[in-house]
Amino acid sequence: MAARKFDNWEPITESDSTIQAALEDASIPSLMVALVHLTGDESIMRGDIRPRSRLLADPQAGVTEEQQAVVRAQAFEILKAYRDGGCQLPPAPNLDQIAEMMNFIIGEPLLEAYAEFLVGELSLHGEDPFGQPGMEQIPQKKKDAFHVLVIGAGMSGILAAHRLKEAGIPCTVIEKNADVGGTWLENTYPGCRVDSPNHTYSYSFVPKNWPQFFSSQKVLLEYFDQCASDFGIRDNIRFNTEVERAEFDEQSQTWNVRIRNADGTIQILNANAIIGAVGQLNRPRRPDIEGRDAFSGPSFHTAQWEHEHDLTGKRIGVIGTGASAFQSVPEIAKQAREVVVFQRTPPWVRPQPIYHDYVSDGKHWLLNHVPYYAKWFRFFMFWRSGEGMLEASKKDPAWPHQTRSVSEYNDRIRANFTKYITSIVGDDPELLQKCIPDYPPGGKRILVDNGTWLKTLRRDNVHLITDPIAKITEAGLVTESGETYEFDVIIYATGFYPSRILWPMEIRGLGGLDLQTHWDGDPHAYKGVSIPQFPNFFCMYGPNTNIVVNTSIIFFSECEMRYILGCIKLLLETDQASMDCKQDVHDTYNEWIDEGNANMAWGAPTVKSWYKNEKGRVTQNWPFTLLKFWQQTKGPDPSDYIFRSRKP
Ligand code: NAP
């Protein structure tokens, strides 16, 4: 992986024909705003050619073929002049101009607040959008005396260690696995790939020449592996080591952490703060189906794939139709004699024609050579796959058809998805009926498809069964109607225990309060990060920080880490030993979150999903815009916390 900053674009030295060829592959909206940077000419975005909002499925956002040709011709002249002039840029645009560029690319006026966010993202003046200014002014001696223990070396833990190191704060990372990568290390099932666009699903400060728009598990693991090496944090990580228990010591206002080393020995580490970066989807769940252990053949969970079993010519039973089944079943079906998929609830499927496509040479060239093109492309993706989708999941209380959809907009999405599903399986009425969910789109995670899933369900060797499973037997499965199925292998694509955040670790806060008992299956935190009575314990990807409509969870981790760094900075600046979130602040915040979630498709009382706990509360999701989370996590407000010093 060539880790480069987006603003380190390469000078253009290539021939006219290379430029022309690359422009054929351009995202026209991203290119047009990049041309404004290159020329300072605002008329480029004030003419008739402009992207249109809400056309989220069209990669060119409604810019016609003819218009695209006009833009390419203009871009060709501008890029040639830029090359021949020694690759000089005019002065950077000001805030008003950025706001205009942003509104142009989105196709509608956005909140002014986005401009500030974008200025950071574009790093026009060297800003670090997720940095914590002022950290460098704290004396190193103070920092050296503040040790942070990070639990987990996945995407969030790697980021945490990097940011701490950058800030000069000592840290130790405890990782239960033998290597970094977390979810991308553990999930090795065939077909595993990211389903958020990679140009947003990457650290903001480590772009990569992603081979595909949605890369495979192997490529993602390589990325995080390389990041850990490039960040120089490997020596901070203790692999094959598990945190068993962490207890807050009120005398010293520090944490005592009991770890089990690779050789089984127990050790107690002391830390001023803990960052829990263990993810929400970390502990695989096999449902409690009667006779679960009776099956005589191999059976395993998608997140614990047993590669030693050759599935060629085998009869396979797959339980579940969530994202993991969705990606693995098409691959299994290519090898197996027969695949029987047991579906309890169908997923909504969203067409994404480029899901398996490779990024063309031309696109790579543009991303690497045209100043600011990659930044705007990232923002364009960020909007189209995330922020722009949120509105479609928002409930309109006046909408009369709340069971099937939550608003008129949501209903239109439903109609589009239904049309797509029908276009592939419509000539098989029984299958079609099984594939159309009866709940609103966005109620559960929407799966992106380029036709692979639906076409797989049509294969002669694949059968989709909706008759509920009654029990597992030595030979296979029996459904409630009494039908028996015999298998060589059973695969559990049955998800995780998301509501048991940080489980099975024993975390004890003030007065020995046990976190899991305290939460009782209903995890709450302030901004997803701080938990009252657990001072200096910070979560990443904690309660209510998951996103449903796509875009990147890495964005959230970067926001959370910025906030956590702000907390550490505050402690060091004020010479306090610990900070503990005020209960009323936490409670008011969570009321706001709950209200927000109740207004979203995933909060609909008729929908069951991993976003909700057993009591029906949405414990996992963030219901507002990404911008709102970015604003919320700029840094801590000292009045939200109780500060304590070390007891004499
Ligand atoms: P999941 O979404 O929780 O899906 C579990 C599936 O198992 C559901 O279809 C569920 O049915 C079914 N199930 C559970 N218990 C069952 C039972 N007793 N009988 C029959 N069916 C049962 O798990 P997942 O597919 O592993 O995905 C979890 C999350 O991980 C995703 O939503 C996503 O956020 C993430 N993920 C991402 C990617 C990616 O980006 N590429 C890939 C995989 C996973 P019900 O729907 O009826 O509960």
XYZ file of C-alpha atoms and ligand atoms in Angstrom:
696
model
C 0.000 0.000 0.000
C 1.342 3.380 -0.940
C 0.244 5.550 1.973
C 0.064 9.070 0.714
C -1.735 12.131 1.844
C -4.455 13.307 -0.515
C -2.742 16.638 -0.917
C 0.452 14.935 -2.082
C -0.884 14.528 -5.569
C 1.630 13.758 -8.238
C 2.555 16.419 -10.782
C 1.098 15.891 -14.216
C 3.793 14.940 -16.692
C 1.776 12.555 -18.833
C 0.879 12.999 -22.466
C -2.309 14.543 -23.789
C -3.633 11.131 -24.711
C -3.169 9.809 -21.127
C -5.060 12.789 -19.757
C -7.819 12.365 -22.291
C -8.152 8.648 -21.580
C -8.305 9.225 -17.824
C -11.001 11.865 -18.195
C -13.265 9.258 -19.782
C -13.471 7.628 -16.329
C -14.069 10.817 -14.353
C -16.753 11.383 -11.778
C -17.978 14.556 -13.470
C -19.335 16.274 -10.321
C -16.020 15.676 -8.480
C -14.054 16.793 -11.521
C -15.998 20.024 -11.919
C -15.250 21.219 -8.393
C -11.608 20.170 -8.761
C -11.497 22.372 -11.866
C -12.589 25.326 -9.740
C -9.567 24.670 -7.480
C -7.308 24.466 -10.535
C -8.485 27.688 -12.114
C -10.199 29.755 -9.442
C -12.926 30.127 -12.063
C -16.313 29.963 -10.334
C -18.214 30.103 -13.615
C -17.511 26.362 -13.973
C -20.123 25.705 -11.284
C -22.492 28.522 -12.204
C -23.526 27.306 -15.645
C -26.253 24.937 -16.783
C -24.271 21.776 -16.221
C -24.791 20.714 -12.639
C -25.317 17.552 -10.604
C -28.850 16.954 -9.380
C -29.779 15.986 -5.867
C -31.460 12.753 -4.841
C -30.209 10.891 -7.937
C -28.211 8.669 -5.642
C -28.166 5.656 -7.959
C -26.665 7.613 -10.879
C -22.875 7.981 -10.441
C -22.929 11.145 -12.576
C -25.904 12.589 -10.632
C -27.958 13.381 -13.701
C -25.234 15.067 -15.791
C -26.087 13.889 -19.311
C -23.645 12.202 -21.707
C -23.514 15.342 -23.827
C -22.836 17.522 -20.824
C -20.152 15.109 -19.645
C -18.400 15.489 -23.015
C -18.442 19.278 -22.615
C -16.914 19.043 -19.131
C -14.255 16.561 -20.284
C -13.216 18.857 -23.140
C -12.969 21.802 -20.740
C -11.066 19.702 -18.196
C -8.628 18.543 -20.849
C -7.675 22.134 -21.690
C -7.392 23.081 -18.001
C -5.253 20.058 -17.093
C -2.953 20.639 -20.065
C -2.486 24.272 -19.056
C -1.846 23.192 -15.436
C 0.751 20.652 -16.635
C 2.439 23.063 -19.024
C 2.466 25.834 -16.435
C 4.464 23.715 -13.961
C 1.478 22.462 -11.919
C 0.847 25.746 -10.095
C -2.423 26.255 -8.244
C -4.196 29.582 -7.730
C -4.902 30.692 -4.109
C -7.118 28.316 -2.126
C -10.856 29.050 -2.185
C -12.395 30.871 0.767
C -15.206 29.598 3.003
C -17.985 31.064 0.828
C -16.523 29.497 -2.257
C -16.190 26.125 -0.493
C -19.844 26.375 0.543
C -20.814 27.071 -3.068
C -18.716 24.135 -4.313
C -20.295 21.890 -1.728
C -23.824 22.940 -2.621
C -22.978 22.462 -6.267
C -21.691 18.888 -5.928
C -24.616 17.843 -3.734
C -27.123 19.569 -5.952
C -28.920 21.370 -3.145
C -28.090 23.932 -0.468
C -26.545 22.304 2.561
C -26.317 23.583 6.075
C -23.610 26.179 6.444
C -22.020 24.026 9.120
C -20.911 21.547 6.495
C -18.538 24.159 5.102
C -16.461 24.094 8.284
C -16.417 20.312 8.212
C -15.361 20.327 4.577
C -12.636 22.880 5.011
C -11.102 20.465 7.502
C -11.616 17.485 5.208
C -10.061 19.332 2.281
C -7.182 20.355 4.524
C -6.767 23.502 2.453
C -4.535 25.079 5.038
C -3.032 21.888 6.450
C -5.888 21.333 8.938
C -6.279 17.962 10.576
C -10.072 17.524 10.716
C -9.830 14.921 13.459
C -6.901 16.369 15.352
C -6.952 17.923 18.809
C -5.268 21.330 18.590
C -3.190 22.438 21.554
C -1.978 18.984 22.556
C 1.554 19.930 21.560
C 1.622 22.651 24.225
C 1.302 20.170 27.086
C 4.722 19.362 28.603
C 6.007 15.940 27.576
C 6.745 15.106 31.199
C 3.055 15.259 32.016
C 2.185 13.148 29.019
C 4.788 10.542 29.933
C 3.087 10.084 33.280
C -0.314 9.379 31.698
C -0.516 5.821 30.454
C -3.428 4.656 28.325
C -4.448 1.065 27.842
C -6.270 0.338 24.596
C -8.310 -2.850 24.320
C -8.319 -4.176 20.755
C -6.105 -3.703 17.714
C -8.782 -3.555 15.062
C -9.657 -0.512 13.002
C -10.446 1.640 16.088
C -7.622 0.388 18.292
C -5.007 0.983 15.582
C -6.341 4.502 15.177
C -6.329 5.100 18.940
C -2.733 3.922 19.305
C -1.639 6.043 16.362
C -3.323 9.196 17.612
C -1.951 8.673 21.127
C 1.539 8.135 19.787
C 1.236 11.214 17.608
C 0.175 13.176 20.700
C 3.092 11.806 22.729
C 0.919 9.799 25.149
C 2.280 6.372 26.124
C -0.026 3.470 25.422
C -0.254 -0.299 25.503
C -2.668 -2.160 23.266
C -4.032 -5.502 24.400
C -5.180 -7.718 21.551
C -6.733 -11.163 21.960
C -5.790 -12.239 18.433
C -2.354 -13.014 17.033
C -2.386 -10.012 14.730
C -4.030 -6.657 14.040
C -7.178 -6.147 11.967
C -10.057 -7.113 14.274
C -13.126 -7.833 12.205
C -11.056 -8.013 9.000
C -8.735 -10.549 10.575
C -11.482 -12.717 12.026
C -14.003 -12.721 9.194
C -12.414 -14.787 6.448
C -15.565 -16.356 5.004
C -15.594 -16.616 1.215
C -16.915 -13.472 -0.453
C -16.184 -11.223 2.544
C -15.775 -7.603 1.466
C -16.669 -4.142 2.677
C -20.064 -2.842 1.645
C -19.348 0.857 2.198
C -17.376 2.596 -0.542
C -13.672 2.266 0.169
C -12.886 5.855 -0.658
C -14.785 6.739 2.496
C -14.114 3.452 4.316
C -10.490 4.359 5.028
C -8.736 6.611 7.518
C -9.122 10.214 6.385
C -5.361 10.652 6.537
C -4.351 7.387 4.822
C -5.744 7.217 1.323
C -5.019 4.181 -0.773
C -5.196 3.259 -4.393
C -8.085 0.938 -3.648
C -8.213 -1.787 -6.301
C -12.003 -1.954 -6.057
C -14.695 0.444 -4.958
C -15.675 -2.179 -2.365
C -12.539 -4.156 -1.603
C -12.198 -7.692 -0.362
C -11.362 -8.769 3.187
C -7.798 -9.594 2.124
C -7.191 -6.078 0.787
C -8.720 -4.492 3.884
C -6.631 -6.615 6.197
C -3.515 -5.617 4.225
C -4.520 -1.964 4.614
C -4.886 -2.121 8.403
C -1.786 -4.276 8.703
C 0.222 -1.748 6.711
C -1.217 1.141 8.725
C -0.154 -0.529 11.987
C 3.379 -0.876 10.587
C 3.511 2.618 9.090
C 2.219 4.151 12.320
C 4.996 2.355 14.217
C 2.616 1.014 16.854
C 3.304 -2.718 16.592
C 5.683 -2.608 19.540
C 2.883 -1.177 21.662
C 0.645 -4.180 21.007
C 0.572 -7.310 23.148
C -0.874 -10.028 20.954
C -2.621 -13.229 22.060
C -3.416 -11.428 25.278
C -6.866 -10.881 26.757
C -8.228 -8.373 29.187
C -10.202 -10.338 31.757
C -11.023 -7.644 34.247
C -10.509 -3.929 34.779
C -11.152 -2.279 38.127
C -11.080 1.403 38.939
C -8.960 2.239 41.964
C -10.481 5.264 43.696
C -7.390 5.936 45.738
C -5.104 6.468 42.780
C -7.917 7.274 40.303
C -6.404 4.784 37.886
C -7.403 1.450 36.409
C -5.965 -1.906 37.395
C -6.289 -4.258 34.485
C -5.963 -8.004 34.767
C -4.681 -9.580 31.569
C -4.118 -13.179 30.553
C -0.950 -13.530 28.535
C -0.429 -15.909 25.617
C 1.249 -18.423 27.956
C -1.682 -18.321 30.358
C 0.053 -16.241 32.997
C -1.874 -13.457 34.665
C -0.565 -9.936 35.006
C -1.955 -6.712 36.429
C -1.307 -3.550 34.446
C -2.013 -0.072 35.707
C -3.365 2.651 33.428
C -4.608 6.202 33.853
C -7.253 5.631 31.219
C -8.730 2.814 29.180
C -9.979 2.974 25.634
C -12.322 0.090 24.839
C -11.945 -0.459 21.100
C -13.461 -3.927 20.811
C -16.209 -3.263 18.275
C -19.875 -4.115 18.437
C -19.766 -7.202 16.230
C -17.048 -9.107 17.927
C -18.578 -12.066 19.705
C -20.206 -14.547 17.280
C -23.667 -15.761 18.196
C -25.039 -19.227 17.507
C -28.736 -19.213 18.311
C -30.145 -21.548 20.916
C -31.888 -23.918 18.541
C -32.989 -27.233 20.030
C -30.404 -29.957 19.379
C -27.772 -27.468 18.299
C -24.920 -29.735 19.294
C -26.482 -32.900 17.901
C -25.315 -32.384 14.333
C -22.593 -34.919 13.529
C -20.909 -33.030 10.682
C -18.857 -29.839 10.787
C -20.753 -26.715 11.798
C -19.271 -23.284 12.237
C -20.051 -19.570 12.357
C -19.221 -17.259 9.433
C -16.901 -15.233 11.695
C -15.057 -18.428 12.675
C -14.796 -20.003 9.243
C -13.192 -23.441 9.273
C -11.227 -23.444 6.047
C -10.119 -27.043 6.437
C -13.505 -28.252 5.203
C -13.691 -28.523 1.437
C -17.251 -27.619 0.502
C -16.949 -28.965 -3.033
C -19.842 -31.240 -3.862
C -21.243 -30.990 -0.326
C -24.773 -30.386 0.944
C -24.667 -27.180 2.961
C -27.243 -25.655 5.270
C -26.883 -21.911 5.917
C -28.849 -20.289 8.743
C -29.493 -16.565 8.304
C -29.755 -14.012 5.519
C -27.901 -10.999 6.943
C -24.806 -9.373 5.423
C -22.538 -12.357 6.160
C -24.830 -14.882 4.454
C -25.433 -12.441 1.651
C -21.737 -12.369 0.798
C -20.823 -15.982 1.507
C -23.748 -17.917 -0.011
C -22.961 -16.903 -3.632
C -19.411 -18.229 -3.184
C -20.488 -21.419 -1.424
C -23.074 -22.088 -4.129
C -20.364 -22.162 -6.792
C -18.756 -25.158 -5.101
C -21.444 -27.020 -3.235
C -23.762 -29.696 -4.537
C -26.658 -28.053 -2.759
C -27.139 -25.012 -0.536
C -30.248 -24.615 1.563
C -30.600 -21.131 3.045
C -32.888 -20.708 6.040
C -34.343 -17.237 6.094
C -36.281 -15.802 8.990
C -36.554 -12.239 7.676
C -35.615 -11.118 4.158
C -33.137 -8.256 3.807
C -33.843 -5.204 1.694
C -31.515 -5.228 -1.282
C -30.167 -2.079 -2.888
C -28.767 -2.166 -6.416
C -25.102 -1.221 -6.635
C -23.823 -2.125 -10.094
C -20.165 -1.383 -9.254
C -20.140 -3.562 -6.119
C -17.557 -5.999 -7.524
C -15.951 -3.643 -10.056
C -12.297 -2.702 -10.160
C -11.229 0.955 -10.114
C -10.060 1.707 -13.646
C -6.598 3.008 -14.491
C -8.141 6.305 -15.529
C -9.867 6.745 -12.169
C -6.629 5.915 -10.344
C -4.828 8.510 -12.424
C -7.382 11.199 -11.655
C -7.360 10.398 -7.932
C -3.579 10.628 -7.840
C -2.938 13.579 -10.143
C -5.794 16.045 -10.185
C -5.536 18.340 -7.155
C -8.508 17.970 -4.764
C -10.312 15.513 -7.052
C -9.803 12.664 -4.547
C -11.015 14.827 -1.672
C -14.190 15.795 -3.466
C -14.725 12.251 -4.700
C -14.536 11.142 -1.063
C -17.044 13.794 -0.028
C -19.287 12.920 -2.962
C -19.273 9.248 -1.813
C -19.701 10.316 1.806
C -22.830 12.199 0.849
C -24.315 9.727 -1.580
C -23.735 6.640 0.524
C -24.406 8.182 3.902
C -25.687 11.609 4.669
C -27.927 11.742 1.613
C -29.570 8.435 2.538
C -30.552 9.463 6.053
C -33.572 11.449 4.930
C -34.971 8.326 3.260
C -35.065 6.514 6.609
C -36.748 9.316 8.547
C -40.278 8.745 9.785
C -43.104 11.053 8.744
C -45.736 10.640 11.491
C -48.446 11.711 9.048
C -47.574 8.955 6.559
C -50.488 6.492 6.572
C -48.628 3.256 5.625
C -46.261 2.935 8.568
C -45.967 -0.859 8.376
C -44.494 -0.996 4.888
C -42.617 2.332 4.899
C -42.048 5.314 7.178
C -42.588 8.198 4.770
C -43.432 9.018 1.204
C -39.695 9.176 0.398
C -39.104 5.835 2.137
C -42.017 4.384 0.174
C -40.401 5.492 -3.084
C -37.203 3.731 -2.029
C -39.312 0.670 -1.251
C -40.827 0.806 -4.728
C -37.372 1.143 -6.329
C -35.916 -1.766 -4.400
C -39.007 -3.874 -5.104
C -38.662 -3.115 -8.786
C -35.021 -4.163 -8.673
C -35.759 -7.436 -6.871
C -38.631 -8.136 -9.259
C -36.379 -7.520 -12.256
C -34.227 -10.472 -11.183
C -36.576 -12.959 -9.541
C -39.940 -11.679 -10.787
C -40.632 -14.687 -12.993
C -40.604 -16.952 -9.931
C -43.583 -15.684 -7.881
C -42.845 -17.921 -4.905
C -39.242 -16.736 -4.663
C -40.261 -13.132 -5.297
C -42.676 -13.257 -2.409
C -39.942 -14.591 -0.110
C -37.543 -11.842 -1.169
C -39.719 -8.768 -0.565
C -39.557 -7.631 3.065
C -42.744 -6.514 4.772
C -40.948 -3.872 6.861
C -39.723 -0.400 5.821
C -36.411 -0.057 3.980
C -33.762 0.906 6.528
C -35.541 -1.073 9.276
C -32.616 -3.504 9.130
C -29.305 -3.166 7.353
C -29.837 -2.715 3.616
C -27.571 -5.000 1.615
C -25.878 -3.756 -1.530
C -26.125 -6.067 -4.484
C -24.968 -6.155 -8.061
C -27.397 -8.979 -8.775
C -25.163 -11.672 -7.295
C -27.352 -12.500 -4.294
C -30.641 -12.594 -6.137
C -29.197 -14.546 -9.059
C -27.691 -17.025 -6.599
C -31.120 -17.634 -5.110
C -32.289 -18.636 -8.579
C -29.626 -21.290 -9.010
C -30.822 -24.886 -9.291
C -28.595 -25.928 -6.384
C -29.819 -23.162 -4.046
C -33.081 -23.250 -2.094
C -34.472 -20.488 0.096
C -36.530 -21.874 2.961
C -38.750 -19.659 5.071
C -40.327 -22.415 7.125
C -38.924 -21.764 10.649
C -36.288 -24.129 12.007
C -37.714 -26.437 14.698
C -34.563 -28.324 15.654
C -31.160 -29.514 14.628
C -30.573 -33.233 14.376
C -27.589 -35.506 13.902
C -28.187 -35.450 10.148
C -29.327 -31.877 9.584
C -32.391 -29.760 10.319
C -36.089 -30.169 10.794
C -38.443 -27.261 10.142
C -41.692 -26.513 11.929
C -43.755 -28.048 9.129
C -41.891 -31.315 9.733
C -39.704 -31.135 6.619
C -36.263 -32.700 7.144
C -33.028 -31.555 5.526
C -29.818 -33.536 5.534
C -26.480 -31.767 5.357
C -22.761 -32.417 5.302
C -22.020 -28.980 6.798
C -24.096 -26.384 8.667
C -23.012 -22.743 8.560
C -24.265 -20.236 11.083
C -24.587 -16.788 9.509
C -26.449 -15.723 12.600
C -24.641 -12.575 13.667
C -23.237 -11.419 16.958
C -24.093 -10.136 20.450
C -24.040 -6.389 19.718
C -25.846 -5.288 22.878
C -23.256 -6.960 25.072
C -20.694 -4.265 24.415
C -17.347 -5.084 26.103
C -18.652 -8.488 27.227
C -17.263 -10.888 28.491
C -14.769 -8.580 30.198
C -15.512 -7.654 33.770
C -15.308 -3.861 34.052
C -15.744 -2.391 37.527
C -16.131 1.329 38.098
C -16.803 3.443 41.199
C -17.694 1.405 44.280
C -16.930 -1.790 42.351
C -19.962 -1.284 40.076
C -19.994 -4.005 37.407
C -20.623 -2.603 33.935
C -22.591 -5.526 32.479
C -24.827 -5.735 35.565
C -25.244 -1.972 35.481
C -26.202 -1.953 31.800
C -28.307 -5.101 32.134
C -28.339 -5.642 28.374
C -29.164 -1.997 27.728
C -25.861 -0.206 27.050
C -25.878 3.579 27.219
C -23.052 6.081 27.046
C -22.595 9.813 26.630
C -21.724 10.500 22.991
C -21.122 6.765 22.777
C -17.866 7.360 24.651
C -18.267 8.050 28.402
C -20.197 6.091 31.022
C -21.079 7.691 34.376
C -19.331 6.003 37.300
C -16.637 4.615 35.022
C -14.134 7.493 35.093
C -11.481 7.648 32.402
C -13.030 4.696 30.592
C -13.646 5.672 26.997
C -15.442 3.625 24.365
C -14.876 3.603 20.651
C -17.791 2.231 18.582
C -19.704 2.255 21.854
C -23.470 2.431 22.434
C -25.472 4.308 19.764
C -22.573 4.969 17.436
C -23.470 2.527 14.694
C -24.758 3.756 11.372
C -27.427 2.027 9.348
C -27.568 3.660 5.991
C -24.104 3.227 4.625
C -20.941 5.295 4.776
C -18.017 4.653 6.961
C -17.783 3.591 10.575
C -14.162 4.743 10.365
C -15.479 8.295 10.244
C -17.126 7.658 13.614
C -13.959 6.192 15.106
C -12.003 9.247 14.001
C -14.584 11.512 15.635
C -14.560 9.451 18.851
C -10.782 9.448 19.050
C -10.662 13.203 18.589
C -13.079 13.537 21.522
C -11.099 11.094 23.691
C -7.883 12.972 22.956
C -9.699 16.123 23.994
C -10.611 14.462 27.308
C -7.011 13.434 27.947
C -5.847 16.909 27.041
C -8.325 18.380 29.489
C -7.115 16.107 32.301
C -3.500 17.009 31.636
C -4.190 20.733 31.331
C -6.151 20.841 34.566
C -3.915 18.436 36.505
C -6.915 16.302 37.361
C -6.630 12.553 37.719
C -9.999 11.490 36.406
C -13.170 12.673 34.728
C -16.534 11.067 35.228
C -19.541 11.907 33.078
C -22.400 13.520 35.013
C -25.434 11.263 35.212
C -27.965 13.958 34.285
C -25.910 15.033 31.265
C -25.733 11.401 30.157
C -29.456 10.844 30.717
C -30.564 13.951 28.836
C -28.283 12.991 25.961
C -29.742 9.482 25.827
C -33.316 10.771 25.852
C -32.389 12.805 22.782
C -30.854 9.711 21.135
C -33.909 7.573 21.918
C -36.241 10.195 20.503
C -34.094 10.353 17.384
C -34.112 6.600 16.926
C -37.862 6.398 17.431
C -38.193 8.641 14.387
C -36.165 6.369 12.129
C -37.107 3.287 10.120
C -34.937 1.093 12.374
C -36.850 2.326 15.407
C -40.199 1.122 14.022
C -41.795 -1.080 16.680
C -42.643 -3.769 14.097
C -38.982 -4.330 13.154
C -36.638 -6.692 15.021
C -32.929 -6.371 14.372
C -29.506 -6.466 15.975
C -29.833 -2.706 16.406
C -32.244 -3.288 19.277
C -31.720 -5.054 22.547
C -34.071 -7.608 24.001
C -36.174 -4.842 25.528
C -36.705 -3.296 22.095
C -34.569 -0.201 22.670
C -32.236 0.809 19.840
C -28.922 0.419 21.635
C -26.591 0.458 18.662
C -27.545 3.229 16.261
C -26.838 6.891 15.838
C -30.025 8.492 14.480
C -28.747 11.862 13.270
C -26.461 13.223 10.586
C -22.766 12.438 10.391
C -22.144 16.165 10.623
C -23.957 16.239 13.957
C -21.668 13.536 15.329
C -18.640 15.395 14.004
C -19.827 18.543 15.793
C -20.722 16.676 18.996
C -17.288 15.131 19.291
C -15.060 18.113 18.593
C -14.002 18.065 22.204
C -15.403 17.681 25.712
C -17.305 20.380 27.565
C -15.744 20.389 31.072
C -19.144 21.107 32.610
C -20.336 17.658 31.461
C -17.899 15.950 33.816
C -16.987 15.577 37.479
C -13.229 15.878 37.915
C -11.383 14.175 40.729
C -7.842 14.254 41.861
C -5.751 11.482 43.302
C -6.523 10.820 46.992
C -3.627 11.670 49.272
P -27.035 -10.349 11.205
O -27.243 -9.192 10.345
O -27.356 -10.240 12.640
O -27.828 -11.540 10.539
C -28.085 -12.724 11.240
C -29.054 -13.546 10.423
O -29.307 -14.741 11.110
C -30.396 -12.847 10.235
O -30.883 -13.144 8.964
C -31.241 -13.489 11.323
O -32.619 -13.461 11.068
C -30.713 -14.899 11.270
N -30.974 -15.661 12.475
C -30.540 -15.405 13.722
N -31.010 -16.332 14.562
C -31.756 -17.175 13.820
C -32.516 -18.335 14.118
N -32.621 -18.802 15.366
N -33.164 -18.947 13.107
C -33.077 -18.466 11.864
N -32.381 -17.382 11.514
C -31.729 -16.756 12.492
O -25.517 -10.890 11.147
P -24.437 -10.711 9.979
O -24.977 -11.130 8.687
O -23.203 -11.371 10.450
O -24.218 -9.173 9.925
C -24.086 -8.390 11.112
C -23.596 -7.026 10.765
O -22.212 -7.126 10.497
C -24.182 -6.414 9.520
O -25.430 -5.819 9.702
C -23.116 -5.420 9.181
O -23.238 -4.271 9.965
C -21.859 -6.177 9.552
N -21.343 -6.873 8.366
C -20.821 -6.086 7.400
C -20.329 -6.675 6.281
C -19.736 -5.796 5.252
O -19.651 -4.617 5.346
N -19.268 -6.331 4.222
C -20.371 -8.032 6.102
C -20.895 -8.811 7.113
C -21.377 -8.214 8.248
P -33.506 -12.179 11.529
O -33.196 -11.100 10.552
O -34.896 -12.652 11.455
O -33.082 -11.850 12.918
